[in-house]
mmCIF file of C-alpha atoms in Angstrom:
data_model
loop_
_atom_site.group_PDB
_atom_site.id
_atom_site.type_symbol
_atom_site.label_atom_id
_atom_site.label_comp_id
_atom_site.label_asym_id
_atom_site.label_seq_id
_atom_site.Cartn_x
_atom_site.Cartn_y
_atom_site.Cartn_z
ATOM 1 C CA MET R 1 41.879 -54.066 3.583
ATOM 2 C CA ILE R 2 39.264 -51.330 3.445
ATOM 3 C CA ARG R 3 35.845 -51.920 4.959
ATOM 4 C CA ASN R 4 32.809 -49.967 6.106
ATOM 5 C CA ALA R 5 32.994 -48.859 9.704
ATOM 6 C CA THR R 6 30.700 -50.555 12.220
ATOM 7 C CA PRO R 7 29.406 -49.301 15.574
ATOM 8 C CA ALA R 8 32.185 -51.278 17.255
ATOM 9 C CA ASP R 9 34.723 -49.038 15.447
ATOM 10 C CA VAL R 10 33.537 -45.813 17.070
ATOM 11 C CA PRO R 11 36.102 -45.871 19.925
ATOM 12 C CA VAL R 12 39.038 -46.343 17.534
ATOM 13 C CA ILE R 13 37.657 -43.717 15.127
ATOM 14 C CA HIS R 14 37.394 -41.321 18.074
ATOM 15 C CA THR R 15 40.976 -42.090 19.076
ATOM 16 C CA MET R 16 42.242 -41.548 15.522
ATOM 17 C CA VAL R 17 40.282 -38.279 15.205
ATOM 18 C CA ARG R 18 42.159 -37.069 18.265
ATOM 19 C CA GLU R 19 45.477 -38.320 16.832
ATOM 20 C CA LEU R 20 44.726 -36.377 13.642
ATOM 21 C CA ALA R 21 43.844 -33.245 15.606
ATOM 22 C CA GLU R 22 47.128 -33.530 17.487
ATOM 23 C CA TYR R 23 49.049 -33.934 14.192
ATOM 24 C CA GLU R 24 47.268 -30.834 12.864
ATOM 25 C CA LYS R 25 48.267 -28.910 16.013
ATOM 26 C CA ALA R 26 44.628 -28.454 17.049
ATOM 27 C CA LEU R 27 43.909 -31.084 19.696
ATOM 28 C CA HIS R 28 42.178 -28.432 21.817
ATOM 29 C CA GLU R 29 39.562 -28.094 19.041
ATOM 30 C CA ALA R 30 38.692 -31.816 18.924
ATOM 31 C CA GLN R 31 35.575 -31.763 21.087
ATOM 32 C CA ALA R 32 33.527 -34.580 19.535
ATOM 33 C CA THR R 33 32.607 -37.411 21.878
ATOM 34 C CA GLU R 34 32.262 -41.088 21.053
ATOM 35 C CA GLU R 35 28.518 -40.699 21.545
ATOM 36 C CA GLN R 36 28.358 -37.880 18.985
ATOM 37 C CA LEU R 37 30.357 -39.898 16.464
ATOM 38 C CA HIS R 38 28.120 -42.923 17.026
ATOM 39 C CA GLU R 39 24.995 -40.835 16.410
ATOM 40 C CA ALA R 40 26.496 -39.173 13.309
ATOM 41 C CA LEU R 41 27.591 -42.480 11.788
ATOM 42 C CA PHE R 42 24.958 -44.952 12.989
ATOM 43 C CA GLY R 43 22.019 -42.986 14.351
ATOM 44 C CA GLU R 44 18.499 -42.918 12.944
ATOM 45 C CA ARG R 45 19.568 -40.425 10.241
ATOM 46 C CA PRO R 46 23.303 -40.866 9.599
ATOM 47 C CA ALA R 47 25.042 -37.639 8.663
ATOM 48 C CA ALA R 48 28.392 -39.192 7.829
ATOM 49 C CA TYR R 49 30.027 -42.458 6.814
ATOM 50 C CA ALA R 50 33.401 -44.015 7.450
ATOM 51 C CA PHE R 51 35.784 -46.536 5.986
ATOM 52 C CA ILE R 52 38.396 -48.310 8.078
ATOM 53 C CA ALA R 53 41.788 -49.376 6.718
ATOM 54 C CA GLU R 54 43.166 -52.469 8.422
ATOM 55 C CA THR R 55 46.578 -54.086 8.492
ATOM 56 C CA GLU R 56 46.975 -57.721 7.454
ATOM 57 C CA GLU R 57 46.657 -58.558 11.150
ATOM 58 C CA GLY R 58 43.273 -56.823 11.332
ATOM 59 C CA GLU R 59 44.503 -53.805 13.305
ATOM 60 C CA PRO R 60 43.116 -50.350 12.405
ATOM 61 C CA ALA R 61 45.645 -48.477 10.285
ATOM 62 C CA GLY R 62 43.533 -45.450 9.425
ATOM 63 C CA PHE R 63 40.131 -44.165 8.464
ATOM 64 C CA ALA R 64 38.234 -41.930 6.077
ATOM 65 C CA LEU R 65 35.169 -40.082 7.351
ATOM 66 C CA TRP R 66 32.971 -38.545 4.687
ATOM 67 C CA PHE R 67 29.543 -37.184 3.879
ATOM 68 C CA LEU R 68 27.508 -36.324 0.803
ATOM 69 C CA ASN R 69 27.520 -32.871 -0.699
ATOM 70 C CA PHE R 70 25.585 -31.646 -3.733
ATOM 71 C CA SER R 71 26.570 -29.641 -6.802
ATOM 72 C CA THR R 72 23.830 -27.416 -8.158
ATOM 73 C CA TRP R 73 25.928 -26.993 -11.295
ATOM 74 C CA ARG R 74 26.285 -30.698 -11.959
ATOM 75 C CA GLY R 75 22.956 -31.691 -10.458
ATOM 76 C CA VAL R 76 24.333 -34.688 -8.549
ATOM 77 C CA HIS R 77 25.830 -35.602 -5.212
ATOM 78 C CA GLY R 78 29.515 -35.784 -4.507
ATOM 79 C CA ILE R 79 31.578 -36.881 -1.546
ATOM 80 C CA TYR R 80 33.236 -34.485 0.837
ATOM 81 C CA LEU R 81 36.081 -36.163 2.693
ATOM 82 C CA GLU R 82 36.096 -34.643 6.163
ATOM 83 C CA ASP R 83 39.020 -36.629 7.548
ATOM 84 C CA LEU R 84 41.600 -38.976 6.094
ATOM 85 C CA TYR R 85 44.075 -40.349 8.591
ATOM 86 C CA VAL R 86 46.703 -43.059 8.600
ATOM 87 C CA ARG R 87 48.640 -43.751 11.758
ATOM 88 C CA PRO R 88 52.177 -42.314 11.480
ATOM 89 C CA GLU R 89 53.999 -45.632 11.793
ATOM 90 C CA LEU R 90 51.962 -47.044 8.884
ATOM 91 C CA ARG R 91 52.235 -44.118 6.461
ATOM 92 C CA GLY R 92 53.732 -45.018 3.117
ATOM 93 C CA GLY R 93 52.149 -48.483 3.271
ATOM 94 C CA GLY R 94 49.379 -47.749 0.777
ATOM 95 C CA TYR R 95 46.560 -47.259 3.282
ATOM 96 C CA GLY R 96 45.849 -43.639 2.352
ATOM 97 C CA LYS R 97 45.745 -44.469 -1.335
ATOM 98 C CA ALA R 98 43.489 -47.466 -0.625
ATOM 99 C CA LEU R 99 41.066 -45.272 1.339
ATOM 100 C CA LEU R 100 40.958 -42.648 -1.439
ATOM 101 C CA THR R 101 40.553 -45.401 -4.034
ATOM 102 C CA GLU R 102 37.536 -46.749 -2.138
ATOM 103 C CA LEU R 103 36.030 -43.261 -2.005
ATOM 104 C CA ALA R 104 36.597 -42.838 -5.749
ATOM 105 C CA ARG R 105 34.994 -46.239 -6.389
ATOM 106 C CA THR R 106 31.997 -45.167 -4.329
ATOM 107 C CA CYS R 107 31.678 -42.007 -6.429
ATOM 108 C CA VAL R 108 31.903 -43.918 -9.698
ATOM 109 C CA ALA R 109 29.479 -46.649 -8.614
ATOM 110 C CA ARG R 110 26.871 -44.131 -7.443
ATOM 111 C CA GLY R 111 27.273 -41.626 -10.266
ATOM 112 C CA TYR R 112 28.773 -38.926 -8.045
ATOM 113 C CA GLN R 113 30.954 -36.523 -9.983
ATOM 114 C CA ARG R 114 33.160 -34.969 -7.306
ATOM 115 C CA LEU R 115 35.408 -36.102 -4.491
ATOM 116 C CA GLU R 116 36.586 -33.089 -2.533
ATOM 117 C CA TRP R 117 38.510 -32.342 0.652
ATOM 118 C CA SER R 118 40.604 -29.670 2.322
ATOM 119 C CA VAL R 119 44.240 -29.821 3.335
ATOM 120 C CA LEU R 120 46.184 -27.464 5.563
ATOM 121 C CA ASN R 121 48.541 -25.257 3.572
ATOM 122 C CA TRP R 122 51.551 -26.344 5.663
ATOM 123 C CA ASN R 123 50.920 -30.078 5.183
ATOM 124 C CA GLU R 124 53.370 -30.581 2.315
ATOM 125 C CA PRO R 125 53.583 -34.401 2.581
ATOM 126 C CA SER R 126 49.812 -34.695 2.136
ATOM 127 C CA ILE R 127 49.727 -32.117 -0.662
ATOM 128 C CA ARG R 128 52.421 -34.031 -2.579
ATOM 129 C CA PHE R 129 50.518 -37.298 -2.000
ATOM 130 C CA TYR R 130 47.207 -35.866 -3.239
ATOM 131 C CA GLU R 131 48.755 -34.238 -6.296
ATOM 132 C CA ALA R 132 50.541 -37.494 -7.191
ATOM 133 C CA LEU R 133 47.076 -39.098 -7.366
ATOM 134 C CA GLY R 134 45.874 -36.411 -9.794
ATOM 135 C CA ALA R 135 44.045 -34.152 -7.321
ATOM 136 C CA ARG R 136 44.359 -30.440 -7.968
ATOM 137 C CA PRO R 137 43.946 -27.519 -5.544
ATOM 138 C CA GLN R 138 40.973 -25.237 -6.015
ATOM 139 C CA ASP R 139 42.867 -22.000 -5.463
ATOM 140 C CA GLU R 140 40.083 -19.748 -6.687
ATOM 141 C CA TRP R 141 37.940 -20.471 -3.595
ATOM 142 C CA THR R 142 38.423 -19.344 -0.005
ATOM 143 C CA VAL R 143 36.778 -21.308 2.786
ATOM 144 C CA TYR R 144 34.750 -19.295 5.295
ATOM 145 C CA ARG R 145 33.476 -20.586 8.614
ATOM 146 C CA LEU R 146 31.119 -19.347 11.320
ATOM 147 C CA THR R 147 31.505 -20.890 14.781
ATOM 148 C CA ASP R 148 31.040 -20.158 18.440
ATOM 149 C CA ALA R 149 29.951 -16.590 19.323
ATOM 150 C CA ALA R 150 29.756 -15.358 15.706
ATOM 151 C CA LEU R 151 27.483 -18.264 14.747
ATOM 152 C CA ALA R 152 25.301 -17.782 17.811
ATOM 153 C CA GLU R 153 25.019 -14.043 17.190
ATOM 154 C CA LEU R 154 24.029 -14.444 13.545
ATOM 155 C CA GLY R 155 21.610 -17.259 14.346
ATOM 156 C CA SER R 156 19.761 -15.418 17.106
#
């Protein structure tokens, strides 16, 4: 079952974010607190949204955390999938596909024309999964990022 996250889900989302960071070999970079996630998802001006995948027993199997982006070329919003995670012992059970299906349904229902995300180049199982669903890499673009000292220097 896929459902919208509620404030009560923040602790488990936080735990799964850290599990994902560990899987991606970057646990040291996962600095978000439960309070920050609560504010981002359920504060006065939510910046992000989340779906929870549950087992038949009602246990959290995974999550998708996403936010709106905008295409100036298409003139409409899209969804950027920040994190998709299914607990390792439950992978292959259809939870990832169900989460992506719910995101696609959201796009279709709201008239959004893009569902986008990033995947680490070494994550072959995920790449094969995404391509089996019809997703295609956007190889002509390179992601750039400013953080930490470089961001502070440019912004001051």
